XYZ file of N, CA and C in Angstrom:
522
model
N 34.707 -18.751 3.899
C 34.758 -18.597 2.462
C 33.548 -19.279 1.811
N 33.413 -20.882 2.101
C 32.154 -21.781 2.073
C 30.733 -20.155 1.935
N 30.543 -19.730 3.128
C 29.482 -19.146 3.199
C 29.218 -18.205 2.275
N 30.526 -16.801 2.128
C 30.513 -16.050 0.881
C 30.205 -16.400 -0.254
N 30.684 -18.156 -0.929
C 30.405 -18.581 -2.106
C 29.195 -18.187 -1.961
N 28.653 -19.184 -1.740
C 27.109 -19.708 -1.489
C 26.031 -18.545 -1.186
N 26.454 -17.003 -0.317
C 25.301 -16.133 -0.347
C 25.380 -15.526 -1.645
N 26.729 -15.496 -2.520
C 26.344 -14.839 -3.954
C 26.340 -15.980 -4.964
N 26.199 -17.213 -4.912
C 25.684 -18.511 -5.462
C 26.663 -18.354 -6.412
N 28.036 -18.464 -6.280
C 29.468 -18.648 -6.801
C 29.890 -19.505 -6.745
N 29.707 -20.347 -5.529
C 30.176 -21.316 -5.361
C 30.734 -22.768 -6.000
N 29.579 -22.929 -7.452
C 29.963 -23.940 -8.206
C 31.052 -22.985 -9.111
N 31.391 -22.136 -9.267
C 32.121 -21.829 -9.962
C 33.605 -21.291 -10.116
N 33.939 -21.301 -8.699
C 35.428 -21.449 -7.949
C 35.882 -22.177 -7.065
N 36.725 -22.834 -7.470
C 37.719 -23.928 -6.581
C 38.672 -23.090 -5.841
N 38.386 -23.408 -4.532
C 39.662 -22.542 -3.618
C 40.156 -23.953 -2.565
N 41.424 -23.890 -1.615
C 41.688 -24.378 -1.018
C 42.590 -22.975 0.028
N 43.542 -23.563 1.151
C 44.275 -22.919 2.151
C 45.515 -23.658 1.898
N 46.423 -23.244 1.366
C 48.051 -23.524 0.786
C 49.141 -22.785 1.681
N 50.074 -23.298 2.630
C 50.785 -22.405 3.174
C 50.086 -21.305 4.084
N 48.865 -21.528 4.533
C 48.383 -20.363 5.598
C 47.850 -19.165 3.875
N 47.338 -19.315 2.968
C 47.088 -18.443 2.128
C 46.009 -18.998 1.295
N 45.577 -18.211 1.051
C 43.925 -18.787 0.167
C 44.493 -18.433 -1.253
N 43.837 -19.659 -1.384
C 44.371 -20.623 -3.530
C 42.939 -19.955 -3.735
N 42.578 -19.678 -4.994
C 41.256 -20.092 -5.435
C 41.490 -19.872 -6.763
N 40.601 -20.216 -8.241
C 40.791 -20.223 -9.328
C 39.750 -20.445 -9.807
N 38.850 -20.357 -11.260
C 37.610 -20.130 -11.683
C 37.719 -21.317 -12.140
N 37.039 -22.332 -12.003
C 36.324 -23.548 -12.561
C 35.623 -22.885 -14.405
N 36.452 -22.999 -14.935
C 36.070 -22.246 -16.849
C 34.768 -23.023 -17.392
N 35.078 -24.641 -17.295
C 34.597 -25.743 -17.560
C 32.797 -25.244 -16.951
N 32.922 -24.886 -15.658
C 31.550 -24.857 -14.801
C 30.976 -23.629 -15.396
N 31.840 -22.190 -15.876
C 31.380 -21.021 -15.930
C 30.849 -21.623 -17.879
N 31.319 -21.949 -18.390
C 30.881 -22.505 -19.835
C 29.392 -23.366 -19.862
N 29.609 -24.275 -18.976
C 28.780 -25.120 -18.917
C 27.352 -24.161 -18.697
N 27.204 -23.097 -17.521
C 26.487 -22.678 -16.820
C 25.668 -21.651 -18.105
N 26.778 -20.976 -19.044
C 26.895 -19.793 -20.054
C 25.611 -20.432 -20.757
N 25.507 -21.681 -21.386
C 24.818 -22.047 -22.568
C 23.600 -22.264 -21.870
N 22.968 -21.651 -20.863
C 21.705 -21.386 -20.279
C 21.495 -19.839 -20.115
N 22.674 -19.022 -19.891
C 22.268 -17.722 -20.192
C 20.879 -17.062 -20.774
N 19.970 -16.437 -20.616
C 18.887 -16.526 -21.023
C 18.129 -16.925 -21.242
N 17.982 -18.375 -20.543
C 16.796 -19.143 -20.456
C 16.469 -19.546 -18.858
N 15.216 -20.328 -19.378
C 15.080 -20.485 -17.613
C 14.791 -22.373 -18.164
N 14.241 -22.967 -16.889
C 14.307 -24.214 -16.504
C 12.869 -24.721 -15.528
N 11.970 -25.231 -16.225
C 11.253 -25.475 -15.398
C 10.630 -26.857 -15.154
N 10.813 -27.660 -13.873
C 10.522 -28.122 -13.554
C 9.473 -28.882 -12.892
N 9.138 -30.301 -13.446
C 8.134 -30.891 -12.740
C 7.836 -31.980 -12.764
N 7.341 -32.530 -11.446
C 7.298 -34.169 -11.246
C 6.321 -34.711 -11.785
N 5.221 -33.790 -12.827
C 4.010 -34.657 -12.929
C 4.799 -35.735 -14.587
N 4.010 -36.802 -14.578
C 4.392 -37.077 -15.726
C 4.392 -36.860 -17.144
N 4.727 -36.616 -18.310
C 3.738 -35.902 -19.732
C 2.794 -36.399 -20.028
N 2.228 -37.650 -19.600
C 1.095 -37.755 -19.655
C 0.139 -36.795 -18.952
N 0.552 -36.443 -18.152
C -0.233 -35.287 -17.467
C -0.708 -34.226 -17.551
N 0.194 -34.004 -18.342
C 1.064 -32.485 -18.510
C 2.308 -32.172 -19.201
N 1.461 -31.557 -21.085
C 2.752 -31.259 -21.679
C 3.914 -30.491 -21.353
N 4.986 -30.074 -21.980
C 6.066 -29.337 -21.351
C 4.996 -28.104 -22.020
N 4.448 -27.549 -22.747
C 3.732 -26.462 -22.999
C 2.895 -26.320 -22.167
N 2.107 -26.791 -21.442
C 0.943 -26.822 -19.950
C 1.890 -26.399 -19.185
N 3.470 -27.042 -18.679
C 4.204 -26.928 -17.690
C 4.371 -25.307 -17.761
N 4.973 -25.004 -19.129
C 5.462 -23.159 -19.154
C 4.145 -22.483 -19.221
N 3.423 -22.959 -19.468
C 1.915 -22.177 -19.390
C 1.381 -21.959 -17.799
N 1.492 -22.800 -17.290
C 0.755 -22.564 -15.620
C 2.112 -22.031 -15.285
N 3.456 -22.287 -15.132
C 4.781 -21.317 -14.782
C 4.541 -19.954 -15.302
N 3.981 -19.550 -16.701
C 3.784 -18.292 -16.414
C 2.689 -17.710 -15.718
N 2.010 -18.182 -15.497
C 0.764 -18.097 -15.095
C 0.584 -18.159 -13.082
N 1.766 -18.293 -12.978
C 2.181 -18.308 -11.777
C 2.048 -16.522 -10.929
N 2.546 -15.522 -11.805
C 2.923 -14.634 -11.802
C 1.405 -13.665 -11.916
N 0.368 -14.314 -11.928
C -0.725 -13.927 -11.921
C -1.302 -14.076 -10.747
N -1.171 -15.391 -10.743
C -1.097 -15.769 -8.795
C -0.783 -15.223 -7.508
N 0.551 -14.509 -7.988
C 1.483 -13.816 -6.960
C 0.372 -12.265 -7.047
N 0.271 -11.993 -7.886
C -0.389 -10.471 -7.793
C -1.637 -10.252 -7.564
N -1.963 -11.576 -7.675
C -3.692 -11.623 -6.751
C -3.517 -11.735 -4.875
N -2.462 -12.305 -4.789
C -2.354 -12.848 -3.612
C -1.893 -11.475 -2.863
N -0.994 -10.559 -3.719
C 0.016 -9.109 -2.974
C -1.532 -8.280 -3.012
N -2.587 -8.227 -4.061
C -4.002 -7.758 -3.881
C -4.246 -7.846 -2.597
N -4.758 -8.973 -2.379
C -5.502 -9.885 -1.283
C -4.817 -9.095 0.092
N -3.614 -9.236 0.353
C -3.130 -8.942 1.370
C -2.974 -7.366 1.529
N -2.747 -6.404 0.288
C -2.666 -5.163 0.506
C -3.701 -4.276 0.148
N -4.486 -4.232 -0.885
C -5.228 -3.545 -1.603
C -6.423 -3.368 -1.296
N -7.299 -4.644 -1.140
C -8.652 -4.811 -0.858
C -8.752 -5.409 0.499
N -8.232 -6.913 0.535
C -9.194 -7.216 1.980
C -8.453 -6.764 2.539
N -6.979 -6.426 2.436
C -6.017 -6.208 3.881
C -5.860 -7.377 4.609
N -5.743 -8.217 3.967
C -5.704 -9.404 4.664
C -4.029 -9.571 5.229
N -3.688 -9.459 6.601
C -2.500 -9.961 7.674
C -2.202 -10.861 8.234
N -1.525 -11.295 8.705
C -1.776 -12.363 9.409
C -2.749 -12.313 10.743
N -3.532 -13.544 10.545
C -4.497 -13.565 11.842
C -4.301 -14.820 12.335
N -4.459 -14.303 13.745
C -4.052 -15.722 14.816
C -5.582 -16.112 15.146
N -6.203 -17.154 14.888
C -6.988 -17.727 14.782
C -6.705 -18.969 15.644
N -7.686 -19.196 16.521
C -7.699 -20.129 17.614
C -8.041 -21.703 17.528
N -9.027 -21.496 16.552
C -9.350 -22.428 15.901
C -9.562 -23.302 14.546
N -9.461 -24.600 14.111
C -9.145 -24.797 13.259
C -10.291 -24.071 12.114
N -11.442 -24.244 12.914
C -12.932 -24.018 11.612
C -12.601 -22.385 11.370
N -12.060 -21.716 12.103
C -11.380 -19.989 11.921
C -10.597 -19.989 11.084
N -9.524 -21.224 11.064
C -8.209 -21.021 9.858
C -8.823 -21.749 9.132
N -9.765 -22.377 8.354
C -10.295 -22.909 7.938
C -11.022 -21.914 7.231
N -12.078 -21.267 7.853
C -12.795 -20.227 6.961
C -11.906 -19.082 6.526
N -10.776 -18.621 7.369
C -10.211 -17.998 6.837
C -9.870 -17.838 5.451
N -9.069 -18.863 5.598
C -8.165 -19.560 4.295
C -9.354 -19.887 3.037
N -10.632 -20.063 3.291
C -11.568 -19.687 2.126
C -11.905 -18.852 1.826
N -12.410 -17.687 2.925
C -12.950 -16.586 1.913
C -11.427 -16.151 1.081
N -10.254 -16.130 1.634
C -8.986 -15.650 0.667
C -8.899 -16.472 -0.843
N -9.392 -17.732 -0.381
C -9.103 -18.082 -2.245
C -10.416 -17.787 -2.746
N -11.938 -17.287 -2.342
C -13.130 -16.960 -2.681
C -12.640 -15.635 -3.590
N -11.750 -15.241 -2.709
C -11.367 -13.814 -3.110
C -10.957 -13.832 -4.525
N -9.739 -14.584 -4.606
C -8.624 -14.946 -5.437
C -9.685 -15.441 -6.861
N -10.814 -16.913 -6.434
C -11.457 -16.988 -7.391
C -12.339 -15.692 -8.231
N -12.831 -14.956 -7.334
C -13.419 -13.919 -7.845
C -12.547 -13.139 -8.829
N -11.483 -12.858 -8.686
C -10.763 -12.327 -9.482
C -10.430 -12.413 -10.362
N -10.018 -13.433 -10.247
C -9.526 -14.218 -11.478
C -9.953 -14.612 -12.509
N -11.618 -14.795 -12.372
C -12.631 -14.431 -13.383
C -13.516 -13.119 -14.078
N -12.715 -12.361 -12.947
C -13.378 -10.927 -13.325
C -12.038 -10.330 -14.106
N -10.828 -11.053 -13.733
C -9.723 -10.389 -14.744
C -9.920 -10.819 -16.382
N -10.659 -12.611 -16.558
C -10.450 -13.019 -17.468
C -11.744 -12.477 -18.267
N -13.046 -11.729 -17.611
C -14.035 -10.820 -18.270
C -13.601 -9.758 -18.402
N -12.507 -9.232 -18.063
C -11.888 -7.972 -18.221
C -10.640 -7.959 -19.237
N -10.237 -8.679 -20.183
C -9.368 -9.325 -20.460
C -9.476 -8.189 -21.685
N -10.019 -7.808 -22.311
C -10.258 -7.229 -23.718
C -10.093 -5.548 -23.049
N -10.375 -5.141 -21.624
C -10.141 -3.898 -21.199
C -8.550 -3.725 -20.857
N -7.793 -4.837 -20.771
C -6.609 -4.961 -20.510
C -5.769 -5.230 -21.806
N -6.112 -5.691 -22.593
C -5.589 -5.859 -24.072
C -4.886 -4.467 -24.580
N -6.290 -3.819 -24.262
C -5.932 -2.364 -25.321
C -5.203 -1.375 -24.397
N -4.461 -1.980 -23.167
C -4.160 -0.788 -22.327
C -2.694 -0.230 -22.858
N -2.225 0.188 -22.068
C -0.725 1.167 -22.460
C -0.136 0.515 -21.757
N 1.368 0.588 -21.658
C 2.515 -0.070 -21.120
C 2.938 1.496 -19.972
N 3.531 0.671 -19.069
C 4.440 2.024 -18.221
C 3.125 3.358 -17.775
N 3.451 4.462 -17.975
C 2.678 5.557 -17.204
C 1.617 6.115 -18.140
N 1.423 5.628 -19.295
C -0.005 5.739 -20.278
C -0.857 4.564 -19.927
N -0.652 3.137 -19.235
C -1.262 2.410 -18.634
C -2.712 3.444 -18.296
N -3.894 2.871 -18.374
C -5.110 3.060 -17.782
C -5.563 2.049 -16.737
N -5.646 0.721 -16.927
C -6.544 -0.006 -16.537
C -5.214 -1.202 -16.085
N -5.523 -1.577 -14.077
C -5.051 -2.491 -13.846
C -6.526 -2.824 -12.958
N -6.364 -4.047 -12.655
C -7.495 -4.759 -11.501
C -7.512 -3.603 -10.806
N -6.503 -2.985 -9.951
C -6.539 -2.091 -8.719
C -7.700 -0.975 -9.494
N -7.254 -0.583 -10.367
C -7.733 0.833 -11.607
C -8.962 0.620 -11.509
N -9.573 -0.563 -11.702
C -10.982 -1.537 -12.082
C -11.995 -1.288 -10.772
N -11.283 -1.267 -9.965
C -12.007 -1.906 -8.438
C -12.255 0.015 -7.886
N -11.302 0.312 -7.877
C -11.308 1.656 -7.203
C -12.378 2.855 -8.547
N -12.546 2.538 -10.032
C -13.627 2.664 -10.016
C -15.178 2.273 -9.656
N -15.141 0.969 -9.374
C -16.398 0.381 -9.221
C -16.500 1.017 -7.825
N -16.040 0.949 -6.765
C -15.897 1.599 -6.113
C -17.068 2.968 -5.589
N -16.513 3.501 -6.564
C -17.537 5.068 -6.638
C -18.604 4.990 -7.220
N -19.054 3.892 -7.131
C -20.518 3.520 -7.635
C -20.967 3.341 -6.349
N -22.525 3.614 -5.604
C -23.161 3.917 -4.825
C -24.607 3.720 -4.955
N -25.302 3.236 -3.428
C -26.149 3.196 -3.458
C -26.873 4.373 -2.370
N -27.521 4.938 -2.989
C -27.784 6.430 -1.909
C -29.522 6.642 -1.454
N -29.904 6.743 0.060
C -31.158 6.382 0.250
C -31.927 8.235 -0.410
N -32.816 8.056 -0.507
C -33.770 9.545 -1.363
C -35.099 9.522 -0.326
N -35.448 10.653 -0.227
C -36.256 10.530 0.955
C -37.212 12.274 0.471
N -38.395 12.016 -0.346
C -39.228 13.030 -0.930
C -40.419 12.938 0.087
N -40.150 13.729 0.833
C -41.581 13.871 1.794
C -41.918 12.706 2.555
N -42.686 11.666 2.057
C -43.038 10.629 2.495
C -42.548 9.463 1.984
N -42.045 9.568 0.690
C -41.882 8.452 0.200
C -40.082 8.418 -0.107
N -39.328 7.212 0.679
C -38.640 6.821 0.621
C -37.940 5.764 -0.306
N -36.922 6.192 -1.249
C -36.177 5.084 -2.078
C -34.867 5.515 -2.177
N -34.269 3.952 -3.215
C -32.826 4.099 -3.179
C -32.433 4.298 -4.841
N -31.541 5.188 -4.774
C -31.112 5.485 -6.358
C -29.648 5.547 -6.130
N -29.303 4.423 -7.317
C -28.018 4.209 -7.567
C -27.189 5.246 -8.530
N -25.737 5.910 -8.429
C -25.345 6.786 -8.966
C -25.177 6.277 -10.246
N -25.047 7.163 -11.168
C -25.394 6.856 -12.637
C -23.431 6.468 -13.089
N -23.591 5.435 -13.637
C -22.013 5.134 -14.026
C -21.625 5.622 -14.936
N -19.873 6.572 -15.042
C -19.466 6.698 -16.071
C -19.543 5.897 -17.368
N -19.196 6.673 -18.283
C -18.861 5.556 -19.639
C -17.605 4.438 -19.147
N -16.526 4.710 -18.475
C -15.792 3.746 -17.880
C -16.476 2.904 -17.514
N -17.125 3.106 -16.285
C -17.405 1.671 -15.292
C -18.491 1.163 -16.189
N -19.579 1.952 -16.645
C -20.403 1.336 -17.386
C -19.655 -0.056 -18.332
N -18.449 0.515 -19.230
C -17.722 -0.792 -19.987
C -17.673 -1.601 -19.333
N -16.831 -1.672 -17.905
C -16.707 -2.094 -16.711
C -18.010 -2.999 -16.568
N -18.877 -2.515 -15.957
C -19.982 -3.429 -15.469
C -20.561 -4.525 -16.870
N -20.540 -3.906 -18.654
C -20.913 -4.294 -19.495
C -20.126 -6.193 -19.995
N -18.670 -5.374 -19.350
C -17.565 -6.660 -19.490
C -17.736 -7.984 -18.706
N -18.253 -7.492 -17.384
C -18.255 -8.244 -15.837
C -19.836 -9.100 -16.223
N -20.860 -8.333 -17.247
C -22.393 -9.038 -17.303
C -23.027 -8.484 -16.202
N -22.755 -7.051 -15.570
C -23.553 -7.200 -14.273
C -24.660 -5.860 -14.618
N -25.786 -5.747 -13.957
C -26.437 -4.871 -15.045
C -27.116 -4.061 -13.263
N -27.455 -2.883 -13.200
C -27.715 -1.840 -11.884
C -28.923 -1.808 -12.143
């Protein structure tokens, strides 16, 4: 019974015992009340002190958490493909584990130069522009070798008005 509470996290909220070979149980009201007047909020926690760190810094990097997570589901699915790798050595898990937050840093500054392309976007399936959206245009930008008789050069494909914003936002100039 112990276990059932506890995998649907009930547990503080019914008192049971075994009476006569028969299972008692009854709703703790007191616990389900107590629990109610958090309904819709959350709780966040932390050991630093307020000197440290206001409770507004605290919900600010907590939301900001969630930015974290979707660089990191990036990282592993989207771009580098990054899996797990068994690495033999420490200077291997070591470099590993940098170029992934190199990654992460990169991003994270190219989201916050991209920040005004994300402002004006749409919600749900009028959405235009996510990081993924961003990258998989830049993407189709190219460098292509040209080869006129004798004389050999490289010409870069001419960027849409998209990526052009794109590259205009990022400061990076072709």
């Amino acid at each position: 019974m112990g276990r059932v509470l506890q995998k649907y996290k009930t547990g503080k909220f019914v008192n049971w015992s075994v009476e006569d070979g028969r299972l008692v149980w009854r709703l703790d009201d007191e616990a389900i009340q107590t629990e109610a007047m958090f309904d819709g909020c959350y709780v966040v926690y932390t050991d630093l002190p307020a000197e440290r760190m206001s409770k507004e810094e605290a919900i600010a990097s907590y939301k900001k958490l969630s930015l974290v997570e979707e660089a990191f589901r990036n990282l592993k699915t989207v771009w580098l493909e990054v899996r797990p790798v068994y690495h033999k050595t420490d200077d291997r898990i070591r470099t590993h584990v940098f170029i992934c937050m190199l990654a992460y840093y990169l991003q994270w500054h190219m989201q916050q130069r991209l920040a005004p392309l994300f402002r004006r976007n749409r919600r749900g399936k009028g959405r235009k522009w996510s990081f993924s959206s961003v990258m998989a245009s830049l993407w189709q930008i190219s460098i292509n070798p040209v080869r006129m008789g004798k004389v050999e050069f490289e010409q870069v494909t001419v960027p849409t008005a998209d990526q052009q914003r794109i590259l205009e936002l990022l400061g990076v100039k072709l």
